[in-house]
Short mmCIF file of N, CA and C in Angstrom, two decimals:
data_model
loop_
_atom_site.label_atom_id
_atom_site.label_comp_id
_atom_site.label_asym_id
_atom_site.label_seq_id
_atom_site.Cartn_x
_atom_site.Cartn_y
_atom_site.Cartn_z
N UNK Q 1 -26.39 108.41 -178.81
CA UNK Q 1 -27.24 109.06 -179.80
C UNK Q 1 -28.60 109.33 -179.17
N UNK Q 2 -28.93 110.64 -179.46
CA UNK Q 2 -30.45 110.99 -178.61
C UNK Q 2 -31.92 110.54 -179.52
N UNK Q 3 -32.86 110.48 -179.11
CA UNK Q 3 -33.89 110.33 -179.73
C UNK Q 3 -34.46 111.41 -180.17
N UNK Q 4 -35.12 110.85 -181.43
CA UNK Q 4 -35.73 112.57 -182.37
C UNK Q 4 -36.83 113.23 -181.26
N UNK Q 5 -36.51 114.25 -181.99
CA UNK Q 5 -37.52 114.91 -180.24
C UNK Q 5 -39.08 115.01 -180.98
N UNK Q 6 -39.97 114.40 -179.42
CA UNK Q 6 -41.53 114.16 -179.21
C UNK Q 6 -42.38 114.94 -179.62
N UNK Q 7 -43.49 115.02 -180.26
CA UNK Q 7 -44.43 115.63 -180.26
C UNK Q 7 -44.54 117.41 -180.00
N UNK Q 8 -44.27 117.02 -178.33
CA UNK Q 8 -44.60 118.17 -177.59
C UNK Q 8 -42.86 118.79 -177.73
N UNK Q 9 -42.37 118.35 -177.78
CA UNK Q 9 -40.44 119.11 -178.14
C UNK Q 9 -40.96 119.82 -179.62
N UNK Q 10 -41.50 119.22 -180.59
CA UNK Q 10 -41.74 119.97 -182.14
C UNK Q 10 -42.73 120.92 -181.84
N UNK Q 11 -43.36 120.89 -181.06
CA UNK Q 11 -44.87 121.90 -180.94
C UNK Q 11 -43.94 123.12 -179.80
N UNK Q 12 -43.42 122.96 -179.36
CA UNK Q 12 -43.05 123.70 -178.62
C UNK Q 12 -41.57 124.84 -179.18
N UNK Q 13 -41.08 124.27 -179.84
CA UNK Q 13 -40.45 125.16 -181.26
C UNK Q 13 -41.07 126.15 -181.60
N UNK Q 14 -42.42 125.57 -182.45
CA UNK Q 14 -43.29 125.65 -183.60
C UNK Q 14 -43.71 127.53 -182.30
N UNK Q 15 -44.52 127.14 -180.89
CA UNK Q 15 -44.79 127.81 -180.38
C UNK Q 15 -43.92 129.16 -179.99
N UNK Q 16 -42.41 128.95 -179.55
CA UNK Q 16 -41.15 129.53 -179.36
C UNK Q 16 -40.85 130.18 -180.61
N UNK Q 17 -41.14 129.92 -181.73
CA UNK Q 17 -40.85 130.57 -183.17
C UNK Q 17 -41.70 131.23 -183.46
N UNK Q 18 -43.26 131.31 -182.99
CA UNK Q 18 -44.14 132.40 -183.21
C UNK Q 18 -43.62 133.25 -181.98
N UNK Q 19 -43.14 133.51 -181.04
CA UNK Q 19 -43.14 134.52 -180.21
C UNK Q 19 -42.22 135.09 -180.27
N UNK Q 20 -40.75 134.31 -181.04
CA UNK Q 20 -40.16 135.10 -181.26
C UNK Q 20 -40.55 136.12 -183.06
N UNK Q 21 -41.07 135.35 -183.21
CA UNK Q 21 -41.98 136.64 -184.46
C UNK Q 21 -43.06 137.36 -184.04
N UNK Q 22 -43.72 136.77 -182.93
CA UNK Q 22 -44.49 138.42 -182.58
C UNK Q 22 -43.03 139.40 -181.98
N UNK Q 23 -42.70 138.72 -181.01
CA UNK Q 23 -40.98 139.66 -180.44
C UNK Q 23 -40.84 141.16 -181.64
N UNK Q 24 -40.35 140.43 -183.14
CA UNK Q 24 -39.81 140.85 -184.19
C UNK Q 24 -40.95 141.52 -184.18
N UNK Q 25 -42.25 141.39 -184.82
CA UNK Q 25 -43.38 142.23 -184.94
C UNK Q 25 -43.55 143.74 -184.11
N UNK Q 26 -42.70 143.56 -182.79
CA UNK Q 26 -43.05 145.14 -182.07
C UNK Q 26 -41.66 145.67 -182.62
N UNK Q 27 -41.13 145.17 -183.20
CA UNK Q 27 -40.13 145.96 -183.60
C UNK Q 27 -39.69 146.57 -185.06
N UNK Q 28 -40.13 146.07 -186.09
CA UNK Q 28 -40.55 146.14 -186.97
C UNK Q 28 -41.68 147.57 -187.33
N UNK Q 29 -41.22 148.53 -188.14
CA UNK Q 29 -41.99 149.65 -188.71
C UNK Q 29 -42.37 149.63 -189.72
N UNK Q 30 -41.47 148.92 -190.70
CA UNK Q 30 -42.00 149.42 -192.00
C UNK Q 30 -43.01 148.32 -192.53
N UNK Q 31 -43.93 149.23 -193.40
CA UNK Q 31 -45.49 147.84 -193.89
C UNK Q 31 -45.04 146.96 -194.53
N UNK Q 32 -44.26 146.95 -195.71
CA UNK Q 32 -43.76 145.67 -196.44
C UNK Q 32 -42.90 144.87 -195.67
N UNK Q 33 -42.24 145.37 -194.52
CA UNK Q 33 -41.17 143.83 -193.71
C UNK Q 33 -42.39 144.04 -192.59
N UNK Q 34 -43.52 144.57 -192.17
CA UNK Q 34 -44.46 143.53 -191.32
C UNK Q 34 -45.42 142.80 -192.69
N UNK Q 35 -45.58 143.28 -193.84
CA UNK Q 35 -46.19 142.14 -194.32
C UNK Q 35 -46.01 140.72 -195.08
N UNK Q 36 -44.26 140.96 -195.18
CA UNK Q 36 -43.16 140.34 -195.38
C UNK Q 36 -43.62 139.02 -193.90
N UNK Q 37 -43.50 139.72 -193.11
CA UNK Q 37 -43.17 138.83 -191.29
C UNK Q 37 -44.93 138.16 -191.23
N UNK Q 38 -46.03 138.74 -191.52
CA UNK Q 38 -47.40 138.12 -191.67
C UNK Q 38 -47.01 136.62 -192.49
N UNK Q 39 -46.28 136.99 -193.60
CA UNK Q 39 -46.28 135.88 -194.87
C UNK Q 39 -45.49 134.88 -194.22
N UNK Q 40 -44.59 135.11 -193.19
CA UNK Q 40 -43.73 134.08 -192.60
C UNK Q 40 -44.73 133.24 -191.34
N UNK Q 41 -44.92 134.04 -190.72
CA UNK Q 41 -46.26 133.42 -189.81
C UNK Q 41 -47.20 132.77 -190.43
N UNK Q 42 -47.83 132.72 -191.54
CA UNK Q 42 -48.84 132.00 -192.21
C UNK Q 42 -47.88 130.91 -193.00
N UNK Q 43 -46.74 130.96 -193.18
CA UNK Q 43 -46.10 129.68 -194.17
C UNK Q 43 -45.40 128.86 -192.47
N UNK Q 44 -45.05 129.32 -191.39
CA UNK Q 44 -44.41 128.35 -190.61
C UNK Q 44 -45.69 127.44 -190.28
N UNK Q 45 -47.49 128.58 -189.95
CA UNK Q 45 -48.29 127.84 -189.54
C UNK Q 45 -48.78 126.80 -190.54
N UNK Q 46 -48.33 126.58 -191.88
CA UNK Q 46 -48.52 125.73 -192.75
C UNK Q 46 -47.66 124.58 -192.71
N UNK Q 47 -46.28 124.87 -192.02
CA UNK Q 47 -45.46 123.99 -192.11
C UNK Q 47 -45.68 123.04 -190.68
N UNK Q 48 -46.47 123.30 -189.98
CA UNK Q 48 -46.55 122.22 -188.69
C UNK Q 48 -46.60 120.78 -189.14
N UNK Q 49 -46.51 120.04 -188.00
CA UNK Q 49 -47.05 118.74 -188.19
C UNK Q 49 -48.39 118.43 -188.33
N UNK Q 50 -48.86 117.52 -188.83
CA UNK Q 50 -50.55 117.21 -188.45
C UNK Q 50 -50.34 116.80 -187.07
N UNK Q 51 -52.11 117.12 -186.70
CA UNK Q 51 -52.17 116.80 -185.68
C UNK Q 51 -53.70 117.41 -185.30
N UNK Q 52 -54.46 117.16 -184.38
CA UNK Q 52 -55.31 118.23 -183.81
C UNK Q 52 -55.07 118.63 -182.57
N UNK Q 53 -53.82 118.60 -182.25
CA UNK Q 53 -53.99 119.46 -180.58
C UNK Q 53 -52.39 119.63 -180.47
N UNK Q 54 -52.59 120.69 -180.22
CA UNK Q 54 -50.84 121.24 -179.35
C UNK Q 54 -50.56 121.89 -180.75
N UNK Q 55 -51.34 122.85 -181.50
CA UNK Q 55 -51.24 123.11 -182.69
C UNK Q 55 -50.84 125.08 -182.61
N UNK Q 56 -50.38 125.72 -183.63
CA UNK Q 56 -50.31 127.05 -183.20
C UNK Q 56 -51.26 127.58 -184.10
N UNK Q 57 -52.19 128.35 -183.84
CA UNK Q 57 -53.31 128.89 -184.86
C UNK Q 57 -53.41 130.16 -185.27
N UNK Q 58 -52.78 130.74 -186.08
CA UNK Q 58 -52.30 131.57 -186.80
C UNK Q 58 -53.74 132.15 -187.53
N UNK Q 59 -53.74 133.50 -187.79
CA UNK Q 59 -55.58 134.27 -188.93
C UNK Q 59 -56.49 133.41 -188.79
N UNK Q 60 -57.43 133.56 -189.57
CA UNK Q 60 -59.05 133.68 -189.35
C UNK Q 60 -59.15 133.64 -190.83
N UNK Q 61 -59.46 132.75 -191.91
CA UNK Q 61 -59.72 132.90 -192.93
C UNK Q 61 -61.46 131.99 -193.18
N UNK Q 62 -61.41 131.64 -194.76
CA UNK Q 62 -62.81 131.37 -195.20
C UNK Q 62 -63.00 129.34 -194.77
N UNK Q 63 -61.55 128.48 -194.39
CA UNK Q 63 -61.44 127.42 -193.91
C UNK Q 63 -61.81 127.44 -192.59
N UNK Q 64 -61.38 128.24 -191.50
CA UNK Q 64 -61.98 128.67 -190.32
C UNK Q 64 -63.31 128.89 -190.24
N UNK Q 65 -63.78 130.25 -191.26
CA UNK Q 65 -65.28 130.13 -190.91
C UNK Q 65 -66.23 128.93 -191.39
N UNK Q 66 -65.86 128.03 -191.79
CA UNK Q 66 -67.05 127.08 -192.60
C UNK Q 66 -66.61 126.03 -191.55
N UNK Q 67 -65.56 125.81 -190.43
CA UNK Q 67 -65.72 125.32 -189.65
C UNK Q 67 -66.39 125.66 -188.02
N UNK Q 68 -66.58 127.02 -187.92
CA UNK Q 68 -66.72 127.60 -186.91
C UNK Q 68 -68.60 127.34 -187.22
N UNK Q 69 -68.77 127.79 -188.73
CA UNK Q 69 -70.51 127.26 -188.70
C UNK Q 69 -71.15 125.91 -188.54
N UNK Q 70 -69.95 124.64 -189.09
CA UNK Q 70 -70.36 123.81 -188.90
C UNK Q 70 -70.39 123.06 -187.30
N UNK Q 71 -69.18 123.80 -186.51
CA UNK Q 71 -69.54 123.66 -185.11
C UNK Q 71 -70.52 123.74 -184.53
N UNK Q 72 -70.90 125.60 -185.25
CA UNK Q 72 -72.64 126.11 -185.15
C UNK Q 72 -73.81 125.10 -185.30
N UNK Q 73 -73.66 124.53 -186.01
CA UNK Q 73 -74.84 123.24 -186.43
C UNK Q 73 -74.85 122.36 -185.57
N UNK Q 74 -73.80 121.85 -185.56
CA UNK Q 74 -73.75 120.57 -184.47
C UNK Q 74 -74.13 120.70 -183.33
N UNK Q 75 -73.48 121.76 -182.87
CA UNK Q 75 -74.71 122.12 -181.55
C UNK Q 75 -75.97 123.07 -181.35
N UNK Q 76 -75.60 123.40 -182.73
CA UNK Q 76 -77.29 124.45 -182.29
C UNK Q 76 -78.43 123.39 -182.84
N UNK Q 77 -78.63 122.33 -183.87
CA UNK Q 77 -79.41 121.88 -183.91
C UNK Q 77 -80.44 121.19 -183.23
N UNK Q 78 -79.50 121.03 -181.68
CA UNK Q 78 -80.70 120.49 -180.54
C UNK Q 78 -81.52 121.33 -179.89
N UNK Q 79 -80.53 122.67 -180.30
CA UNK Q 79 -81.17 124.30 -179.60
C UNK Q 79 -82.54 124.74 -180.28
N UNK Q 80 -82.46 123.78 -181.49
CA UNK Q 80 -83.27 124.40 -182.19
C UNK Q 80 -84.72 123.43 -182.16
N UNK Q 81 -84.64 122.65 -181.67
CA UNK Q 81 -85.86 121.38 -181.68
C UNK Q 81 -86.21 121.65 -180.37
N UNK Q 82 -85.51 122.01 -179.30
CA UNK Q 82 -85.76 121.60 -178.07
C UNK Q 82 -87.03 122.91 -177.63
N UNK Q 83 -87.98 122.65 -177.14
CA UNK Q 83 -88.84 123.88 -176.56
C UNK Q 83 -88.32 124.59 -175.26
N UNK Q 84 -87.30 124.55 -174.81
CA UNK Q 84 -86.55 124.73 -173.79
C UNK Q 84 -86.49 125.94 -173.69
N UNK Q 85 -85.73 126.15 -175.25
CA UNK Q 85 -85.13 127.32 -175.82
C UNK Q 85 -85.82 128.30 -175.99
N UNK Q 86 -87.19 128.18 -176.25
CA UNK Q 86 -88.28 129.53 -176.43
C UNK Q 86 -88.70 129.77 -175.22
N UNK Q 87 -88.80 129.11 -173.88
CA UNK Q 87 -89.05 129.53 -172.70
C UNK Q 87 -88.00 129.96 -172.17
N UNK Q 88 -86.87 129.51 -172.12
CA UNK Q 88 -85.82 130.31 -171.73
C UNK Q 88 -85.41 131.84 -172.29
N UNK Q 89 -86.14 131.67 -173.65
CA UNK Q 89 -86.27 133.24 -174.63
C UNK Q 89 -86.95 134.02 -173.60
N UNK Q 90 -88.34 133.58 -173.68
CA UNK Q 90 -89.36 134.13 -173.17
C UNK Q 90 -88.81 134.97 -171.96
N UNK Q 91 -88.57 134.11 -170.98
CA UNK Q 91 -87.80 134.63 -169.54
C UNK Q 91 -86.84 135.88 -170.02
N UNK Q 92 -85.48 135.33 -170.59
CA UNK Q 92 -85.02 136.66 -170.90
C UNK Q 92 -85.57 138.29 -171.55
N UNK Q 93 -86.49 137.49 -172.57
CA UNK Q 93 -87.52 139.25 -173.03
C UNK Q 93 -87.86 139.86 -171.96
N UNK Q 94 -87.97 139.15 -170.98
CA UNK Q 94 -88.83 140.39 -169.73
C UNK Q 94 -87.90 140.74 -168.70
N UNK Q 95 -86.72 140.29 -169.06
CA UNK Q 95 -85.26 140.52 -167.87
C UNK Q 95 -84.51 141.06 -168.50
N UNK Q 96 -84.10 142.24 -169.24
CA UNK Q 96 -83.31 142.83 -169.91
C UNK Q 96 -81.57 142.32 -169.43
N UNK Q 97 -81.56 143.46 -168.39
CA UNK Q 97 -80.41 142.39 -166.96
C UNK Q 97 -79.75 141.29 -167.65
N UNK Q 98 -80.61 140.21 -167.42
CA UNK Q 98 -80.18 138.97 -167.49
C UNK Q 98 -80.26 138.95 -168.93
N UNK Q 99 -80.61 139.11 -169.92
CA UNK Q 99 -80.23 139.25 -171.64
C UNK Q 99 -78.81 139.57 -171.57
N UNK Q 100 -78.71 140.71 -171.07
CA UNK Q 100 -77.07 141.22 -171.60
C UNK Q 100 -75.78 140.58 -170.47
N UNK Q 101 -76.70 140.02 -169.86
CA UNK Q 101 -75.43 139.14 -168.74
C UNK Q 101 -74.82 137.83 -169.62
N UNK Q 102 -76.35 137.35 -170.36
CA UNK Q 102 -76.07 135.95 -170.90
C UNK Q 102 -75.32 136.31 -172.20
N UNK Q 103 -75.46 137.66 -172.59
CA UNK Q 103 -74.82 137.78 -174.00
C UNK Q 103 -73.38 137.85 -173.31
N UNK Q 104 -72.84 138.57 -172.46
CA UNK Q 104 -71.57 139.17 -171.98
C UNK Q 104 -70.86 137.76 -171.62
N UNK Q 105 -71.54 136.54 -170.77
CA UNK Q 105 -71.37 135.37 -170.58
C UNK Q 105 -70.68 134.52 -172.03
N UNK Q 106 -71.43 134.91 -173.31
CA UNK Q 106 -71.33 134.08 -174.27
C UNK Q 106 -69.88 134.46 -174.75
N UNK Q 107 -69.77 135.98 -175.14
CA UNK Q 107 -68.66 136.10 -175.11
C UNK Q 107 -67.74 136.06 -174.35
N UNK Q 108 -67.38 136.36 -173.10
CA UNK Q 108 -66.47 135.50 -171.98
C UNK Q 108 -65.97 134.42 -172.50
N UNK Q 109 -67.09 133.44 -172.17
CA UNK Q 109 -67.12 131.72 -173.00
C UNK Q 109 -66.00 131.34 -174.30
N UNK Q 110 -66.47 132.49 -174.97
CA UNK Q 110 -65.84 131.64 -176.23
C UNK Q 110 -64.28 132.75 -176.23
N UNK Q 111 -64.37 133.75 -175.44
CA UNK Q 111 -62.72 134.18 -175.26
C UNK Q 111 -61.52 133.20 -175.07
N UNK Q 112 -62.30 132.69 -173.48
CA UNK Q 112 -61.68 131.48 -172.99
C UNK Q 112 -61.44 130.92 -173.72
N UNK Q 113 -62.48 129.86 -174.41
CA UNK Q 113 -62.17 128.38 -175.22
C UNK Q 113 -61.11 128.96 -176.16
N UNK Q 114 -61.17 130.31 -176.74
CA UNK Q 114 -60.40 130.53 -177.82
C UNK Q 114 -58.74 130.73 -177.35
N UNK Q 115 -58.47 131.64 -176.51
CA UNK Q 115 -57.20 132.21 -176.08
C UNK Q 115 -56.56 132.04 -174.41
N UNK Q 116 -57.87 131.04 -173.55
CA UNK Q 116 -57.68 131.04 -172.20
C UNK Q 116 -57.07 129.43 -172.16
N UNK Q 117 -57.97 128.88 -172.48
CA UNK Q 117 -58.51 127.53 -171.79
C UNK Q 117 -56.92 126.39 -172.88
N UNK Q 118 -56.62 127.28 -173.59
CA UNK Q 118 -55.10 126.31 -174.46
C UNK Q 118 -55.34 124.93 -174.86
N UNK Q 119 -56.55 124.83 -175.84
CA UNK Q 119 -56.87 123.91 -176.56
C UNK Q 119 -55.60 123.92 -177.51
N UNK Q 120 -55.62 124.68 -177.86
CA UNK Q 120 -54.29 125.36 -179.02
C UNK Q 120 -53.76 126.50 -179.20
N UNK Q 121 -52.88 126.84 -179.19
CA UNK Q 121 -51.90 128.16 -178.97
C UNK Q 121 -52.54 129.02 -180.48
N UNK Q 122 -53.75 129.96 -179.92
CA UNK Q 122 -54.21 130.67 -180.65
C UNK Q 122 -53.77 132.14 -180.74
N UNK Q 123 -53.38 132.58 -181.53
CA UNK Q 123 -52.38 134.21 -181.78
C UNK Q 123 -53.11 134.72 -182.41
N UNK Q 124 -53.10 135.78 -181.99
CA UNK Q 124 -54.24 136.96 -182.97
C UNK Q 124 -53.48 137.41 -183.93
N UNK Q 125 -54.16 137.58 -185.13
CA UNK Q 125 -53.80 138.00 -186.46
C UNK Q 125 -54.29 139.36 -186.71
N UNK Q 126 -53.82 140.17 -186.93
CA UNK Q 126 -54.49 141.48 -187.52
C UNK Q 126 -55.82 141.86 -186.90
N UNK Q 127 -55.65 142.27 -185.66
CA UNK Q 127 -56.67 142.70 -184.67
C UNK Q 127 -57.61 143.81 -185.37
N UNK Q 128 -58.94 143.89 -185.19
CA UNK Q 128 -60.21 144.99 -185.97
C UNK Q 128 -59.62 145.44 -184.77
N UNK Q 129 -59.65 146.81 -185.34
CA UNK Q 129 -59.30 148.29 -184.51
C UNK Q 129 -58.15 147.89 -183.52
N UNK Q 130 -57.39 147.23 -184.16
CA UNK Q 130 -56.05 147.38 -183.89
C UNK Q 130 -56.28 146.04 -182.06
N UNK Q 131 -57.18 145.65 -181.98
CA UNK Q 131 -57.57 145.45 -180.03
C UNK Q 131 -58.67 143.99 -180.51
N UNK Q 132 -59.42 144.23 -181.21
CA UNK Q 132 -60.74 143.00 -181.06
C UNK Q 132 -60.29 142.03 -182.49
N UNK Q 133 -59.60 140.61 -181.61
CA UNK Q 133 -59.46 139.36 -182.67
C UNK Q 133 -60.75 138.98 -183.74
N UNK Q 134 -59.64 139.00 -184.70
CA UNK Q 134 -60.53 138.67 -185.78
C UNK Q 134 -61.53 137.43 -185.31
N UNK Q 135 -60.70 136.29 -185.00
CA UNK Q 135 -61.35 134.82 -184.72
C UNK Q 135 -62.09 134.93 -183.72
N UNK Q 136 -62.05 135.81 -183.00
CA UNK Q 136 -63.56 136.20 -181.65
C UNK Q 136 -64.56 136.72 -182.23
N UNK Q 137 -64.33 137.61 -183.79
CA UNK Q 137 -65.48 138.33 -184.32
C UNK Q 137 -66.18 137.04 -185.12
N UNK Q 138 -65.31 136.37 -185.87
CA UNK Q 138 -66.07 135.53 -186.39
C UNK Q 138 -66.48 134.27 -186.16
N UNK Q 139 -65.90 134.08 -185.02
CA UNK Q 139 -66.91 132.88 -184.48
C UNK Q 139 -67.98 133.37 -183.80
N UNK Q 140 -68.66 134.10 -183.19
CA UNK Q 140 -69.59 134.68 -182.92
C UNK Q 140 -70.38 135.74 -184.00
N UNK Q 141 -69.78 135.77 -184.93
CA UNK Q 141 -70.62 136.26 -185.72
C UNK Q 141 -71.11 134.70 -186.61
N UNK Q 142 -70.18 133.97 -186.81
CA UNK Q 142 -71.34 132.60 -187.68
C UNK Q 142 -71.75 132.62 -187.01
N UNK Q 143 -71.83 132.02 -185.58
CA UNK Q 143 -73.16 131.67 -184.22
C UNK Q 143 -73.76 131.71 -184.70
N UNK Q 144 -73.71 133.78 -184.59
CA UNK Q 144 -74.95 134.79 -184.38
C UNK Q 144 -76.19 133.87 -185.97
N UNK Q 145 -75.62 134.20 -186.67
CA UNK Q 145 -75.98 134.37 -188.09
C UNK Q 145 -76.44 132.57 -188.28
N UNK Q 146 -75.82 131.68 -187.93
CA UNK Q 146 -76.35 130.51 -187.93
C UNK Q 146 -77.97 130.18 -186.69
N UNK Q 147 -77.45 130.81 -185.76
CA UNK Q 147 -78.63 130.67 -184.93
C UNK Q 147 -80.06 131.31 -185.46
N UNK Q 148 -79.74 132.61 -186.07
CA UNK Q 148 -80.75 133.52 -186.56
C UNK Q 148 -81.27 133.18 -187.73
N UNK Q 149 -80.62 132.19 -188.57
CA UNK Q 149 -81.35 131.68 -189.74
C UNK Q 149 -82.37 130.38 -189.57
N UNK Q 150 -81.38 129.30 -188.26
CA UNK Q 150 -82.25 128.38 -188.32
C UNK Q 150 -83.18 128.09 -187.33
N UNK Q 151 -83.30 129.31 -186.35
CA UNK Q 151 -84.59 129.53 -185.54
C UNK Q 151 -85.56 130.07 -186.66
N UNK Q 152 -84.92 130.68 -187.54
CA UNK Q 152 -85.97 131.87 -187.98
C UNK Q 152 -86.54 130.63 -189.22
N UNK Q 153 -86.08 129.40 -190.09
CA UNK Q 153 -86.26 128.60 -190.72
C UNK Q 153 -87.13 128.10 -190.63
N UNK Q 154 -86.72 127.41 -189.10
CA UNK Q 154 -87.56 126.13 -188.88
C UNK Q 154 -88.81 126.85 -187.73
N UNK Q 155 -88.72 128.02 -187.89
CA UNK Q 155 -90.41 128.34 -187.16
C UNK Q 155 -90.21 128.82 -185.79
N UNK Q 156 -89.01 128.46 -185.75
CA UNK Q 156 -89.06 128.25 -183.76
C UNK Q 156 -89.20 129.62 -183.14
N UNK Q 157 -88.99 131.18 -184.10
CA UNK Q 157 -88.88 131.91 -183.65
C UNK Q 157 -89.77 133.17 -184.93
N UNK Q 158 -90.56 134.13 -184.49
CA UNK Q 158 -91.18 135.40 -185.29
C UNK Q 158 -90.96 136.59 -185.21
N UNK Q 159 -90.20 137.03 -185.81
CA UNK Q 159 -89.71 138.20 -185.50
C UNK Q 159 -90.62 139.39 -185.70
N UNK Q 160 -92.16 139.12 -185.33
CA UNK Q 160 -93.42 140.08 -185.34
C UNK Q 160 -93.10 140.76 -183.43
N UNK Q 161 -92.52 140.11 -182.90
CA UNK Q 161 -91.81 140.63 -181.53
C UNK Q 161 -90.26 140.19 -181.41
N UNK Q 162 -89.60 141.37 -181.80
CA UNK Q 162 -88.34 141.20 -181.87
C UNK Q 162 -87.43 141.08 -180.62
N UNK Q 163 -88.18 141.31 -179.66
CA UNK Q 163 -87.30 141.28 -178.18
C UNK Q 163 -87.40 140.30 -178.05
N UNK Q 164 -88.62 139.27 -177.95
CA UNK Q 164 -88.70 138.24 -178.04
C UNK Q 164 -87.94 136.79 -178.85
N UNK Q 165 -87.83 137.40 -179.96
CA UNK Q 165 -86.79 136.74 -181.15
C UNK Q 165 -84.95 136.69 -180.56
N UNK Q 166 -84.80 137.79 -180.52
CA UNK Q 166 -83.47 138.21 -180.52
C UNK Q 166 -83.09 137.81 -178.91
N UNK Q 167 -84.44 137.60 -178.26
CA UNK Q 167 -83.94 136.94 -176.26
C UNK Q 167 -83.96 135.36 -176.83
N UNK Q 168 -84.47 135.01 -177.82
CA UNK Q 168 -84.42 133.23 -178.29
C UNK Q 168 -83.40 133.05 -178.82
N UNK Q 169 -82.51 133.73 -180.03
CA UNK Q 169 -81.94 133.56 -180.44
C UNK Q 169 -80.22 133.75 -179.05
N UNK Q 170 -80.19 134.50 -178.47
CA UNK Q 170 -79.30 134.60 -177.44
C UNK Q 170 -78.99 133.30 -176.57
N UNK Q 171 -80.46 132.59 -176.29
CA UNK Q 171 -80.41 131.29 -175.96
C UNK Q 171 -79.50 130.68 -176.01
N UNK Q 172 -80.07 130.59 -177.83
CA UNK Q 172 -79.40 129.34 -178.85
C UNK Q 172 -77.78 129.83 -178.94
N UNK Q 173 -77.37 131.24 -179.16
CA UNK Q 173 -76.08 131.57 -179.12
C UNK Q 173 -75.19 130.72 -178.53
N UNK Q 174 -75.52 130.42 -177.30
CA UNK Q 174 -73.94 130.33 -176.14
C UNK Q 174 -74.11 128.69 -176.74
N UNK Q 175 -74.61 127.73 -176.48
CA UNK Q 175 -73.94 126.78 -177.31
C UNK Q 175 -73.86 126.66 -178.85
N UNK Q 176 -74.27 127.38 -179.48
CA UNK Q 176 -74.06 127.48 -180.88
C UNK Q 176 -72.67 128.01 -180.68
N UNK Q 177 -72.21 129.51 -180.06
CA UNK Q 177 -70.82 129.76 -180.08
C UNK Q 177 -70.17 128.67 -179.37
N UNK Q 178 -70.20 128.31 -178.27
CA UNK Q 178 -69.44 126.75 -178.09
C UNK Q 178 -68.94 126.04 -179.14
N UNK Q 179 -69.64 125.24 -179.43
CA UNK Q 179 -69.69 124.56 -180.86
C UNK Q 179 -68.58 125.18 -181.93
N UNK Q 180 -69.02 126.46 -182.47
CA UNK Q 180 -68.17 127.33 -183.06
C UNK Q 180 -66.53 126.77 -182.94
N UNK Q 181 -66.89 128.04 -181.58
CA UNK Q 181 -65.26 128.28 -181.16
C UNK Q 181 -64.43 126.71 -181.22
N UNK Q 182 -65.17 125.32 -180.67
CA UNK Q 182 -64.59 124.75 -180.67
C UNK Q 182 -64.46 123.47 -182.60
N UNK Q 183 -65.45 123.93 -183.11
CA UNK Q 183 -65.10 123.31 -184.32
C UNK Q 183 -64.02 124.17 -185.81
N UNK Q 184 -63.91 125.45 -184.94
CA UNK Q 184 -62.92 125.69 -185.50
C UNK Q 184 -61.14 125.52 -185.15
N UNK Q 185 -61.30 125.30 -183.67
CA UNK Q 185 -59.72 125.45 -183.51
C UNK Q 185 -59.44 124.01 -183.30
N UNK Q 186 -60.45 123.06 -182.81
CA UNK Q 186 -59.48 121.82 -182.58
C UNK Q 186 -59.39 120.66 -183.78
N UNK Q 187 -59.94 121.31 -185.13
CA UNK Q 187 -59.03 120.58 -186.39
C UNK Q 187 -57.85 120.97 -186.29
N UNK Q 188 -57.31 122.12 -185.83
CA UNK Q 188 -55.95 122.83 -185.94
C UNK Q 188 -55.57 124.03 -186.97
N UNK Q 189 -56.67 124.38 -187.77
CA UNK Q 189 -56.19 125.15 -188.81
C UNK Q 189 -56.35 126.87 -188.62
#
């Protein structure tokens, strides 16, 4: 008699059963049996085991984002005390260059953590414009939106010079999206 199969034998199903439903998904035309096949993808990703890792992560809903902000917090709150962060602003306002390297960097960053680096077998759900993951838009958009409220809160930043603001707030981004990306996917949901 064999032993019930491990962990990684059930996660690896779980993984093998979404691909064979994306498989089905390119084949599939009509809207009600792909939104029929969506409803099956969101009830298998309900049916996993608990766990936080080796998980399959299925859409981007309003449980995702309130974890992706609270990631935001946890690490932007040192971004936000530290004076580090407004000199490192500073520097970028006068390096355009290096602004849009560190923004292009941030997103890189949180591609990886999200779909590279296999914290958890993350599948894109209903891609914006058919190409850009939902869960890449919105973990970088809480960041964005968490960083920009609580620089702009707690003083650290005036948006009477906005190059200046928006090179501080870029700062605070890349570990605020860190944070993010990673307080949303490794609860598992």
């Amino acid at each position: 008699m064999s032993a019930p199969p491990g962990p990684s034998e059930s996660q690896r199903d779980f993984s093998d059963l979404f691909d064979e439903l994306e498989d089905l998904d390119d084949h599939v035309e009509d809207d009600e049996a792909r939104q029929q096949l969506r409803e099956v993808k969101e009830m298998a990703t309900d049916m996993q085991p608990e766990g936080t890792f080796g998980r399959v992560i299925y859409g981007f809903d309003a449980n995702d984002l309130a974890e992706a902000l609270l990631g935001s917090l946890l690490f932007g709150i040192p971004m936000a005390v530290e004076g580090g962060t407004n000199e490192a602003g500073e520097f970028l306002a006068g390096h355009l260059p290096l602004l849009v390297g560190s923004l292009a960097s941030t997103v890189v960053i949180v591609y990886g953590l999200l779909y590279v680096a296999q914290f958890q077998d993350v599948r894109v759900a209903d891609p914006i414009l058919g190409v850009i993951p939902r869960r890449l838009v919105g973990v970088l958009g809480a960041s964005t939106v968490t960083a920009t409220l609580l620089l702009t809160a707690w003083g650290r930043i005036s948006w009477t010079d906005p190059m200046l603001a928006a090179s501080t707030v870029a700062v605070a981004l890349l570990p605020m999206a860190i944070g993010a990306a990673l307080g949303d996917i490794l609860p598992g949901s």
